Amino acid sequence: MTNNVSSDSQSQSQPILSPDRAELTSFLEGLPEPHILCDPDYRIVAANQAYRHLYGGEGELTGRTCYEVSHHFDRPCDQAGESCPMARARESGQRERILHLHHTSCGQSYVNIELTPLLNPRGEMTGYIEKMETVQHAHLQPQAQGLIGRSPAFRQMLALVMRIAPTDSAVMLLGETGTGKDLVAQTLHASSQRAAKPFVPVDCSSLTETLFESELFGHERGAFTDAHRAKAGLVETAHEGTLFLDEVGDIPLTMQVKLLRLLENGVYRRVGSTEQRQADVRIISATHRDLPTMVREGRFREDLYHRLCTFPIRLPPLRARADDLPLLADSLLSRLMPQRRIKLTSDALELLGHQPFHGNVRELRNLLERAIVLTDDTQIGVEAVEWALQLDRDLLKDPQDGAKESTLSGSHLPMGGTAEGTLRGSWQRLRVEQLRERLQGWSGTRTELARELGVSERTLYRKLKALGMV
Ligand SMILES: Nc1ncnc2c1ncn2[C@@H]1O[C@H](COP(=O)(O)OP(=O)(O)OP(=O)(O)O)[C@@H](O)[C@H]1O
């Protein structure tokens, strides 16, 4: 790494390496992850090959400041509104970890930084080493998979996810429907030491009381009438991996105690067996329900709540991350239609910006899916978005309300009858889900909800009743 070690030909601004620093530099050069050695004034003294590859481009890096190279800032991060690991390490005298948004040769990326201060015998900081690790499962540009976002609310949430991912702590994901709890659970697993082992999701709301124990813990042959052969449970399937308890707030009280036993003792028995088995799973749970209120009202066990909620992470609703809308819309469009490069016009995007999106990212995704079907172009204009939104309202309208002629009439559809059929089919599927989404995120009165949906309160009530929601 000759270009980083001091020489007479180096310019005045370039820092000088002492012999022990030269050894350190040679050590860093052999490390596979990007590393830099900096002086206390943020200037890069040495950058290893992996760092030069990720940040360097063609230019020389030594002598430049870390904030200029990775952030394109003209002053240290903490003076530019970012948290600076160096400032924190100077205070704590310890290693500090932080999530930053960096400019790399692959564009903007989320990067986990681990900063280790170098202290002299008097305990003074004489420099620091930074290790960078690009986050693989969260992005600032459209990607086929993973979390997308750049708003402050999203970054705050992601920083918690990245901090807790490598540990074995139980995580509780809280947030409205469609905010990405399932995706975050997968990200936590994929960013953990358990990533190579199974990620096993359990939809707790779909498990009946009789099934709960045998599904979760498995059963022996002959344990009950239909147990023709022994079967491993989901806890066993997730061995050394992650068990994701989705909709954990829906577990009835009688079953909560069975789950508590697993969490408290880390052991379980297959139904029909006396053999005690040791569970080795990391537990992530999620709910859109207000668990603290459920605990207060005696509908959720407090002891179970504390076991599950070692580390709570609240996912922001889409309305709290409005800055993410253009990026999210762009990403979702390319995920929905990877073979067709579809974009929203600026008017269409502005119209989307005014929607309440009680169903959050899922609702945005559904709306875009509809808008794609309703447009032949590679540009989705304001008309297609309005049309997709109107379909949503039509869905909730009662013919007795004298609703306008359905916008699903074939004459409006660019693709004719076949597309209409397809669209009607997907509408039928969306219907219940969308009403549920509206209701779950809704904190106002039914009158306000009816107004919001553009229907009478009587119609809303009839609709909910027909769907078994009241
Ligand atoms: N930050 C995000 N980036 C990209 N896609 C996202 C993001 N958040 C959510 N989505 C997408 O939105 C949809 C809903 O997400 P997900 O199922 O994870 O939500 P949820 O909070 O688990 O919902 P529910 O409570 O109803 O189960 C999925 O298609 C998911 O891929």
Short mmCIF file of N, CA and C and ligand atoms in Angstrom, two decimals, residues 145-149 154 157 175-184 186 244 246-247 286-288 315 321 324 328 331-332 335 359-363 365 433 437 440, ligand 1:
data_model
loop_
_atom_site.label_atom_id
_atom_site.label_comp_id
_atom_site.label_asym_id
_atom_site.label_seq_id
_atom_site.Cartn_x
_atom_site.Cartn_y
_atom_site.Cartn_z
N GLN A 145 -35.51 -6.10 -4.39
CA GLN A 145 -35.90 -6.59 -3.08
C GLN A 145 -35.44 -5.66 -1.98
N GLY A 146 -35.97 -5.88 -0.78
CA GLY A 146 -35.49 -5.16 0.39
C GLY A 146 -36.27 -3.90 0.70
N LEU A 147 -35.86 -3.28 1.80
CA LEU A 147 -36.52 -2.07 2.26
C LEU A 147 -36.05 -0.87 1.44
N ILE A 148 -36.98 0.04 1.19
CA ILE A 148 -36.66 1.25 0.44
C ILE A 148 -37.04 2.45 1.29
N GLY A 149 -36.19 3.45 1.34
CA GLY A 149 -36.55 4.67 2.06
C GLY A 149 -35.34 5.54 2.33
N PHE A 154 -37.71 6.95 8.40
CA PHE A 154 -37.27 5.64 7.94
C PHE A 154 -35.85 5.36 8.42
N MET A 157 -35.68 4.40 12.03
CA MET A 157 -36.14 3.02 12.22
C MET A 157 -35.05 2.04 11.75
N GLY A 175 -46.66 -1.33 14.43
CA GLY A 175 -46.97 -0.37 13.36
C GLY A 175 -48.26 -0.74 12.67
N GLU A 176 -48.80 0.26 12.00
CA GLU A 176 -50.07 0.06 11.30
C GLU A 176 -49.91 -1.00 10.21
N THR A 177 -51.03 -1.48 9.74
CA THR A 177 -51.00 -2.46 8.66
C THR A 177 -50.31 -1.87 7.41
N GLY A 178 -49.52 -2.70 6.74
CA GLY A 178 -48.89 -2.28 5.49
C GLY A 178 -47.67 -1.40 5.65
N THR A 179 -47.15 -1.25 6.87
CA THR A 179 -45.98 -0.37 7.06
C THR A 179 -44.66 -1.11 6.79
N GLY A 180 -44.73 -2.43 6.62
CA GLY A 180 -43.52 -3.18 6.27
C GLY A 180 -42.97 -4.04 7.41
N LYS A 181 -43.82 -4.42 8.36
CA LYS A 181 -43.34 -5.22 9.50
C LYS A 181 -42.75 -6.55 9.04
N ASP A 182 -43.45 -7.17 8.09
CA ASP A 182 -42.98 -8.45 7.58
C ASP A 182 -41.59 -8.29 6.91
N LEU A 183 -41.46 -7.24 6.13
CA LEU A 183 -40.21 -6.97 5.43
C LEU A 183 -39.08 -6.66 6.42
N VAL A 184 -39.40 -5.92 7.48
CA VAL A 184 -38.38 -5.60 8.48
C VAL A 184 -37.96 -6.87 9.23
N GLN A 186 -37.86 -9.85 8.03
CA GLN A 186 -36.94 -10.56 7.13
C GLN A 186 -35.56 -9.90 7.11
N PHE A 244 -40.76 -15.97 13.39
CA PHE A 244 -41.44 -14.68 13.28
C PHE A 244 -42.92 -14.85 13.61
N ASP A 246 -46.10 -13.42 13.56
CA ASP A 246 -46.84 -12.30 12.98
C ASP A 246 -48.23 -12.23 13.61
N GLU A 247 -48.77 -11.03 13.76
CA GLU A 247 -50.09 -10.81 14.38
C GLU A 247 -50.15 -11.45 15.77
N ALA A 286 -44.71 -9.35 15.69
CA ALA A 286 -45.25 -8.13 15.08
C ALA A 286 -46.74 -8.03 15.36
N THR A 287 -47.19 -6.81 15.47
CA THR A 287 -48.63 -6.59 15.60
C THR A 287 -48.99 -5.17 15.17
N HIS A 288 -50.21 -5.04 14.65
CA HIS A 288 -50.70 -3.68 14.36
C HIS A 288 -51.58 -3.23 15.51
N LEU A 315 -42.65 1.08 13.47
CA LEU A 315 -42.50 1.41 12.04
C LEU A 315 -43.34 2.64 11.71
N ARG A 321 -43.65 9.63 6.55
CA ARG A 321 -42.45 9.58 5.72
C ARG A 321 -42.81 9.99 4.28
N ASP A 324 -40.58 9.96 1.29
CA ASP A 324 -40.23 8.70 0.64
C ASP A 324 -41.15 8.33 -0.53
N LEU A 328 -40.40 5.42 -3.16
CA LEU A 328 -41.17 4.19 -2.97
C LEU A 328 -42.00 3.87 -4.21
N SER A 331 -39.82 2.55 -6.92
CA SER A 331 -39.37 1.19 -6.63
C SER A 331 -40.49 0.18 -6.81
N LEU A 332 -41.67 0.54 -6.30
CA LEU A 332 -42.78 -0.41 -6.39
C LEU A 332 -43.18 -0.62 -7.85
N ARG A 335 -40.81 -2.98 -9.32
CA ARG A 335 -41.02 -4.34 -8.81
C ARG A 335 -42.26 -4.98 -9.43
N GLY A 359 -53.75 2.40 4.50
CA GLY A 359 -53.18 1.06 4.34
C GLY A 359 -51.69 1.11 4.05
N ASN A 360 -51.10 2.31 4.15
CA ASN A 360 -49.64 2.51 4.04
C ASN A 360 -49.04 1.98 2.75
N VAL A 361 -47.84 1.37 2.82
CA VAL A 361 -47.13 1.01 1.59
C VAL A 361 -47.92 -0.03 0.78
N ARG A 362 -48.65 -0.90 1.51
CA ARG A 362 -49.43 -1.89 0.77
C ARG A 362 -50.51 -1.21 -0.07
N GLU A 363 -51.14 -0.20 0.49
CA GLU A 363 -52.18 0.50 -0.25
C GLU A 363 -51.59 1.23 -1.46
N ARG A 365 -48.97 0.33 -3.06
CA ARG A 365 -48.62 -0.72 -4.01
C ARG A 365 -49.87 -1.14 -4.80
N GLU A 433 -59.78 -6.69 2.03
CA GLU A 433 -58.48 -6.24 2.56
C GLU A 433 -58.44 -4.72 2.70
N GLU A 437 -57.94 -2.47 5.97
CA GLU A 437 -56.83 -1.53 6.09
C GLU A 437 -57.33 -0.17 6.57
N GLN A 440 -58.33 -0.45 10.26
CA GLN A 440 -57.25 -0.63 11.23
C GLN A 440 -56.48 0.65 11.48
N1 LIG B 1 -39.92 0.29 3.13
C1 LIG B 1 -40.46 -0.50 2.20
N2 LIG B 1 -39.83 -0.65 1.03
C2 LIG B 1 -40.34 -1.41 0.05
N3 LIG B 1 -41.50 -2.07 0.14
C3 LIG B 1 -42.19 -1.97 1.29
C4 LIG B 1 -41.70 -1.19 2.39
N4 LIG B 1 -42.57 -1.28 3.40
C5 LIG B 1 -43.56 -2.08 2.97
N5 LIG B 1 -43.34 -2.51 1.70
C6 LIG B 1 -44.21 -3.37 0.87
O1 LIG B 1 -45.55 -3.12 1.29
C7 LIG B 1 -46.30 -4.33 1.36
C8 LIG B 1 -46.79 -4.54 2.78
O2 LIG B 1 -45.66 -4.77 3.64
P1 LIG B 1 -45.70 -5.80 4.85
O3 LIG B 1 -46.52 -7.01 4.49
O4 LIG B 1 -44.30 -6.05 5.29
O5 LIG B 1 -46.51 -4.92 5.91
P2 LIG B 1 -47.02 -5.32 7.36
O6 LIG B 1 -46.74 -4.15 8.23
O7 LIG B 1 -46.41 -6.64 7.76
O8 LIG B 1 -48.58 -5.47 7.15
P3 LIG B 1 -49.66 -6.28 8.05
O9 LIG B 1 -49.67 -5.66 9.42
O10 LIG B 1 -50.95 -6.04 7.33
O11 LIG B 1 -49.22 -7.71 8.05
C9 LIG B 1 -45.37 -5.43 0.88
O12 LIG B 1 -45.58 -5.60 -0.51
C10 LIG B 1 -43.98 -4.85 1.13
O13 LIG B 1 -43.03 -5.42 0.27
#
